[in-house]
Coordinates of N, CA, C and O in Angstrom, one line a residue:
M17 N -61.9 60.0 43.4 CA -63.1 60.3 44.2 C -63.8 61.5 43.6 O -63.2 62.5 43.2
L18 N -65.1 61.3 43.4 CA -65.9 62.4 42.9 C -66.0 63.6 43.9 O -66.0 63.4 45.1
R19 N -66.1 64.8 43.3 CA -66.2 66.0 44.1 C -67.4 66.8 43.6 O -67.8 66.7 42.4
L20 N -68.1 67.5 44.5 CA -69.2 68.4 44.1 C -68.8 69.8 44.1 O -68.2 70.3 45.1
I21 N -69.0 70.5 43.0 CA -68.7 72.0 42.9 C -69.9 72.7 42.4 O -70.7 72.1 41.7
K22 N -70.0 74.0 42.7 CA -71.1 74.8 42.3 C -70.6 75.8 41.2 O -69.6 76.4 41.3
V23 N -71.4 75.9 40.2 CA -71.2 76.8 39.0 C -71.5 78.2 39.5 O -72.5 78.5 40.0
T24 N -70.5 79.1 39.2 CA -70.8 80.5 39.4 C -70.5 81.2 38.1 O -69.5 81.0 37.5
G25 N -71.5 82.0 37.7 CA -71.4 82.8 36.4 C -72.1 82.1 35.3 O -72.7 81.0 35.5
H26 N -72.1 82.8 34.2 CA -72.9 82.3 33.0 C -72.0 82.0 31.8 O -72.5 81.9 30.7
S27 N -70.7 81.8 32.0 CA -69.8 81.6 30.8 C -70.1 80.3 30.1 O -69.7 80.2 28.9
M28 N -70.7 79.3 30.7 CA -70.9 78.0 30.1 C -72.4 77.8 29.7 O -72.8 76.7 29.4
A29 N -73.2 78.9 29.8 CA -74.6 78.8 29.4 C -74.7 78.6 27.9 O -73.9 79.1 27.2
P30 N -75.7 77.9 27.4 CA -76.8 77.4 28.1 C -76.6 76.0 28.7 O -77.5 75.5 29.4
L31 N -75.5 75.4 28.5 CA -75.2 74.0 29.0 C -75.2 74.0 30.6 O -75.9 73.2 31.2
L32 N -74.5 75.0 31.2 CA -74.5 75.1 32.6 C -74.9 76.5 33.0 O -74.5 77.5 32.4
D33 N -75.7 76.6 34.1 CA -76.1 77.9 34.6 C -75.6 78.2 35.9 O -75.2 77.3 36.7
D34 N -75.5 79.5 36.3 CA -75.1 79.9 37.6 C -76.0 79.2 38.7 O -77.2 79.1 38.5
G35 N -75.4 78.5 39.6 CA -76.1 77.8 40.7 C -76.2 76.3 40.4 O -76.6 75.6 41.3
D36 N -75.9 75.8 39.2 CA -75.9 74.4 39.0 C -74.8 73.8 39.8 O -73.8 74.4 40.2
Y37 N -74.9 72.5 40.0 CA -73.9 71.7 40.7 C -73.3 70.7 39.8 O -74.0 70.2 38.9
L38 N -72.0 70.4 39.9 CA -71.3 69.5 39.1 C -70.6 68.4 39.9 O -70.0 68.7 40.9
L39 N -70.7 67.2 39.5 CA -69.9 66.1 40.0 C -68.7 66.0 39.1 O -68.9 65.8 37.9
V40 N -67.5 66.2 39.7 CA -66.3 66.2 38.8 C -65.4 65.0 39.3 O -65.4 64.7 40.5
L41 N -64.7 64.5 38.3 CA -63.8 63.4 38.6 C -62.3 63.9 38.4 O -62.0 64.3 37.3
P42 N -61.5 63.9 39.5 CA -60.2 64.4 39.3 C -59.4 63.6 38.3 O -59.5 62.4 38.1
L43 N -58.6 64.3 37.5 CA -57.8 63.7 36.4 C -56.7 62.8 36.9 O -56.4 61.8 36.4
R44 N -55.9 63.3 37.9 CA -54.9 62.5 38.6 C -54.0 61.8 37.6 O -53.9 60.6 37.6
G45 N -53.4 62.6 36.7 CA -52.4 62.0 35.8 C -53.0 61.3 34.6 O -52.3 60.7 33.8
R46 N -54.3 61.4 34.4 CA -55.0 60.8 33.3 C -55.2 61.7 32.2 O -56.3 61.7 31.6
S47 N -54.3 62.5 31.8 CA -54.5 63.5 30.8 C -54.7 62.9 29.4 O -55.3 63.5 28.5
R48 N -54.4 61.6 29.3 CA -54.7 60.9 28.0 C -56.2 60.8 27.8 O -56.6 60.6 26.7
D49 N -57.0 60.9 28.9 CA -58.4 60.9 28.7 C -59.0 62.2 28.2 O -60.2 62.2 27.9
L50 N -58.2 63.2 28.2 CA -58.7 64.5 27.7 C -58.8 64.5 26.2 O -58.0 63.9 25.5
R51 N -59.9 65.2 25.7 CA -60.0 65.3 24.2 C -60.9 66.6 24.0 O -61.6 67.0 24.9
P52 N -60.8 67.2 22.8 CA -61.6 68.3 22.5 C -63.1 68.0 22.7 O -63.5 66.9 22.4
G53 N -63.8 68.9 23.3 CA -65.2 68.8 23.6 C -65.5 68.5 25.0 O -66.6 68.7 25.5
K54 N -64.5 67.9 25.8 CA -64.7 67.6 27.2 C -64.9 68.9 28.0 O -64.2 69.9 27.8
I55 N -65.8 68.8 29.0 CA -65.9 69.9 30.0 C -65.0 69.6 31.2 O -65.1 68.5 31.7
V56 N -64.2 70.6 31.5 CA -63.2 70.3 32.6 C -63.2 71.5 33.6 O -63.7 72.6 33.3
T57 N -62.7 71.2 34.8 CA -62.3 72.3 35.7 C -60.8 72.5 35.6 O -60.1 71.5 35.4
A58 N -60.4 73.7 35.8 CA -59.0 74.1 35.7 C -58.7 75.1 36.7 O -59.5 76.0 37.0
N59 N -57.5 75.1 37.2 CA -57.0 76.1 38.2 C -56.2 77.1 37.3 O -55.0 77.0 37.2
H60 N -56.9 78.1 36.8 CA -56.3 79.1 36.0 C -55.4 80.0 36.8 O -55.8 80.4 37.9
P61 N -54.2 80.4 36.3 CA -53.2 81.2 37.2 C -53.8 82.5 37.5 O -53.4 83.0 38.6
D62 N -54.6 83.1 36.7 CA -55.2 84.5 37.1 C -56.6 84.4 37.5 O -57.0 85.3 38.3
L63 N -57.4 83.5 37.0 CA -58.8 83.4 37.3 C -59.3 82.5 38.4 O -60.4 82.5 38.8
G64 N -58.4 81.6 38.9 CA -58.7 80.6 39.9 C -59.4 79.4 39.2 O -59.2 79.1 38.1
L65 N -60.3 78.8 40.0 CA -61.1 77.7 39.5 C -62.1 78.1 38.4 O -62.9 78.9 38.6
I66 N -62.0 77.5 37.2 CA -62.9 77.8 36.1 C -63.4 76.4 35.5 O -62.8 75.4 35.7
V67 N -64.6 76.5 34.9 CA -65.2 75.4 34.2 C -65.2 75.8 32.7 O -65.8 76.8 32.4
K68 N -64.6 75.0 31.9 CA -64.5 75.4 30.4 C -64.5 74.1 29.6 O -64.3 73.0 30.1
R69 N -64.6 74.3 28.3 CA -64.6 73.2 27.3 C -63.2 73.1 26.7 O -62.6 74.2 26.3
V70 N -62.7 71.9 26.6 CA -61.4 71.7 25.9 C -61.6 71.9 24.4 O -62.5 71.3 23.8
T71 N -60.8 72.8 23.8 CA -61.0 73.0 22.3 C -59.8 72.4 21.5 O -60.0 72.1 20.4
K72 N -58.7 72.3 22.2 CA -57.5 71.8 21.5 C -56.5 71.3 22.5 O -56.4 71.8 23.6
L73 N -55.8 70.3 22.1 CA -54.7 69.7 22.9 C -53.4 69.6 22.1 O -53.5 69.2 20.9
D74 N -52.3 69.8 22.8 CA -51.0 69.5 22.2 C -50.2 68.8 23.3 O -49.4 69.5 24.0
P75 N -50.4 67.5 23.4 CA -49.7 66.8 24.4 C -48.1 66.9 24.3 O -47.4 66.9 25.3
A76 N -47.6 67.0 23.1 CA -46.2 67.1 22.9 C -45.6 68.3 23.5 O -44.5 68.3 24.1
A77 N -46.4 69.4 23.5 CA -46.0 70.7 24.0 C -46.5 70.9 25.4 O -46.3 71.9 26.1
N78 N -47.3 69.9 25.9 CA -47.9 69.9 27.3 C -48.9 71.1 27.4 O -48.9 71.8 28.4
R79 N -49.7 71.4 26.3 CA -50.6 72.5 26.3 C -52.0 72.1 26.0 O -52.3 71.1 25.4
V80 N -52.9 73.0 26.5 CA -54.4 72.8 26.3 C -55.0 74.2 26.1 O -54.5 75.2 26.7
W81 N -56.0 74.2 25.3 CA -56.8 75.4 25.0 C -58.2 75.2 25.5 O -58.8 74.2 25.2
L82 N -58.7 76.2 26.3 CA -60.0 76.1 26.9 C -60.9 77.2 26.4 O -60.4 78.3 26.0
Q83 N -62.2 77.0 26.3 CA -63.1 78.0 25.8 C -64.5 77.9 26.6 O -64.9 76.8 27.0
S84 N -65.1 79.1 26.7 CA -66.5 79.1 27.3 C -67.5 78.7 26.2 O -67.2 78.9 25.0
D85 N -68.7 78.3 26.6 CA -69.7 78.0 25.6 C -70.5 79.2 25.3 O -71.1 79.3 24.2
N86 N -70.5 80.2 26.2 CA -71.3 81.5 25.9 C -70.3 82.5 25.3 O -69.5 83.1 26.1
P87 N -70.5 82.8 24.1 CA -69.5 83.7 23.4 C -69.7 85.2 23.9 O -68.7 86.0 23.8
V88 N -70.8 85.5 24.5 CA -71.0 86.9 25.0 C -70.4 87.1 26.4 O -69.8 88.1 26.6
L89 N -70.6 86.1 27.2 CA -70.2 86.3 28.6 C -68.9 85.5 29.0 O -68.5 85.6 30.1
G90 N -68.4 84.8 28.1 CA -67.3 83.9 28.4 C -66.0 84.3 27.8 O -65.8 85.3 27.2
S91 N -65.0 83.5 28.0 CA -63.6 83.7 27.5 C -63.4 82.7 26.4 O -63.8 81.5 26.5
D92 N -62.8 83.1 25.3 CA -62.5 82.2 24.2 C -61.1 81.7 24.4 O -60.3 82.2 25.2
A93 N -60.7 80.7 23.5 CA -59.4 80.1 23.6 C -58.3 81.1 23.4 O -57.2 81.0 24.1
Q94 N -58.5 82.1 22.5 CA -57.4 83.0 22.3 C -57.2 83.9 23.5 O -56.1 84.3 23.9
A95 N -58.3 84.3 24.2 CA -58.2 85.2 25.4 C -57.5 84.5 26.5 O -56.7 85.0 27.2
L96 N -57.8 83.2 26.7 CA -57.2 82.4 27.7 C -55.8 82.0 27.4 O -54.9 81.8 28.2
G97 N -55.6 81.8 26.1 CA -54.2 81.4 25.6 C -54.0 79.9 25.9 O -54.8 79.3 26.5
P98 N -52.9 79.4 25.3 CA -52.6 78.0 25.7 C -52.1 77.9 27.1 O -51.4 78.8 27.6
L99 N -52.6 76.9 27.8 CA -52.3 76.7 29.2 C -51.6 75.4 29.4 O -51.8 74.5 28.6
P100 N -50.8 75.3 30.4 CA -50.1 74.0 30.7 C -51.2 72.9 31.0 O -52.2 73.3 31.7
L101 N -51.0 71.7 30.6 CA -51.9 70.6 30.9 C -52.1 70.5 32.5 O -53.2 70.0 32.9
S102 N -51.1 70.9 33.2 CA -51.2 70.7 34.7 C -52.3 71.5 35.3 O -52.6 71.3 36.5
V103 N -52.8 72.5 34.6 CA -53.9 73.4 35.2 C -55.2 72.6 35.3 O -56.1 72.9 36.0
I104 N -55.4 71.6 34.4 CA -56.6 70.8 34.4 C -56.7 69.9 35.7 O -55.8 69.1 35.9
E105 N -57.8 70.1 36.4 CA -57.9 69.4 37.7 C -58.8 68.2 37.5 O -58.6 67.1 38.1
A106 N -60.0 68.4 36.8 CA -61.0 67.3 36.8 C -61.8 67.5 35.5 O -61.8 68.5 34.9
W107 N -62.5 66.4 35.1 CA -63.5 66.5 34.1 C -64.8 66.4 34.7 O -65.0 65.7 35.7
V108 N -65.8 67.1 34.1 CA -67.2 67.1 34.6 C -67.8 65.9 34.2 O -67.9 65.5 33.0
W109 N -68.3 65.1 35.2 CA -69.0 63.9 35.0 C -70.5 64.0 34.9 O -71.1 63.3 34.1
L110 N -71.1 64.9 35.8 CA -72.5 65.0 35.8 C -72.9 66.4 36.3 O -72.2 66.9 37.2
A111 N -73.9 67.0 35.7 CA -74.4 68.3 36.1 C -75.8 68.1 36.7 O -76.6 67.3 36.2
I112 N -76.0 68.8 37.8 CA -77.3 68.8 38.5 C -77.9 70.2 38.3 O -77.3 71.2 38.9
R113 N -78.9 70.3 37.5 CA -79.4 71.6 37.1 C -80.3 72.2 38.2 O -81.1 71.6 38.8
K114 N -80.1 73.5 38.4 CA -80.8 74.3 39.4 C -82.2 74.6 38.9 O -83.2 74.4 39.6
R115 N -82.3 75.2 37.7 CA -83.6 75.6 37.2 C -84.5 74.5 36.7 O -85.7 74.5 36.9
R116 N -83.9 73.6 36.0 CA -84.7 72.5 35.5 C -84.2 71.3 36.2 O -83.2 70.7 35.8
P117 N -84.9 70.9 37.3 CA -84.3 69.9 38.2 C -84.2 68.5 37.6 O -85.1 67.8 37.6
K118 N -83.1 68.3 36.9 CA -82.8 67.0 36.3 C -81.3 66.9 36.3 O -80.5 67.8 36.4
L119 N -80.9 65.7 36.1 CA -79.5 65.4 36.0 C -79.1 65.4 34.5 O -79.9 65.0 33.6
R120 N -77.9 65.9 34.2 CA -77.4 66.0 32.8 C -76.1 65.3 32.8 O -75.1 65.7 33.4
W121 N -76.0 64.2 32.1 CA -74.8 63.3 31.9 C -73.9 64.1 31.0 O -74.2 64.4 29.9
L122 N -72.6 64.4 31.5 CA -71.7 65.0 30.7 C -70.4 64.2 30.5 O -69.5 64.6 29.7
G123 N -70.3 63.1 31.2 CA -69.1 62.3 31.1 C -69.2 61.1 30.2 O -70.2 60.9 29.6
S124 N -68.1 60.5 30.1 CA -68.1 59.2 29.4 C -67.4 58.2 30.3 O -66.4 58.5 31.0
G125 N -67.8 57.0 30.4 CA -67.2 56.0 31.2 C -67.7 56.1 32.6 O -68.4 57.0 33.0
A126 N -67.3 55.2 33.4 CA -67.6 55.2 34.9 C -66.5 55.9 35.7 O -65.4 55.9 35.3
P127 N -66.9 56.4 36.8 CA -65.9 57.1 37.7 C -64.9 56.1 38.3 O -65.2 54.9 38.4

């Protein structure tokens, strides 16, 4: 089932801005659908719910690396470190832009 979440912060700018809304599709055991480049939500052990880009996957070790798009205001993969795949909650399917009122397709396939 699709969920609506609100972006807070600027770590994914210019793709996503503070105040944008995202329709996200829960992964629910579909980690095989993950690949580098996908935008996902994750429940980080220290930061809580975050929106980041997948940069690297190691399914054999059950690890994923995430990174912000904004190098000045975000976290890079080294700072976040490798995380267990289980922290990934959903992939971003659609962004609803606050400033430029338009929809931005970020997903692939149908929900």
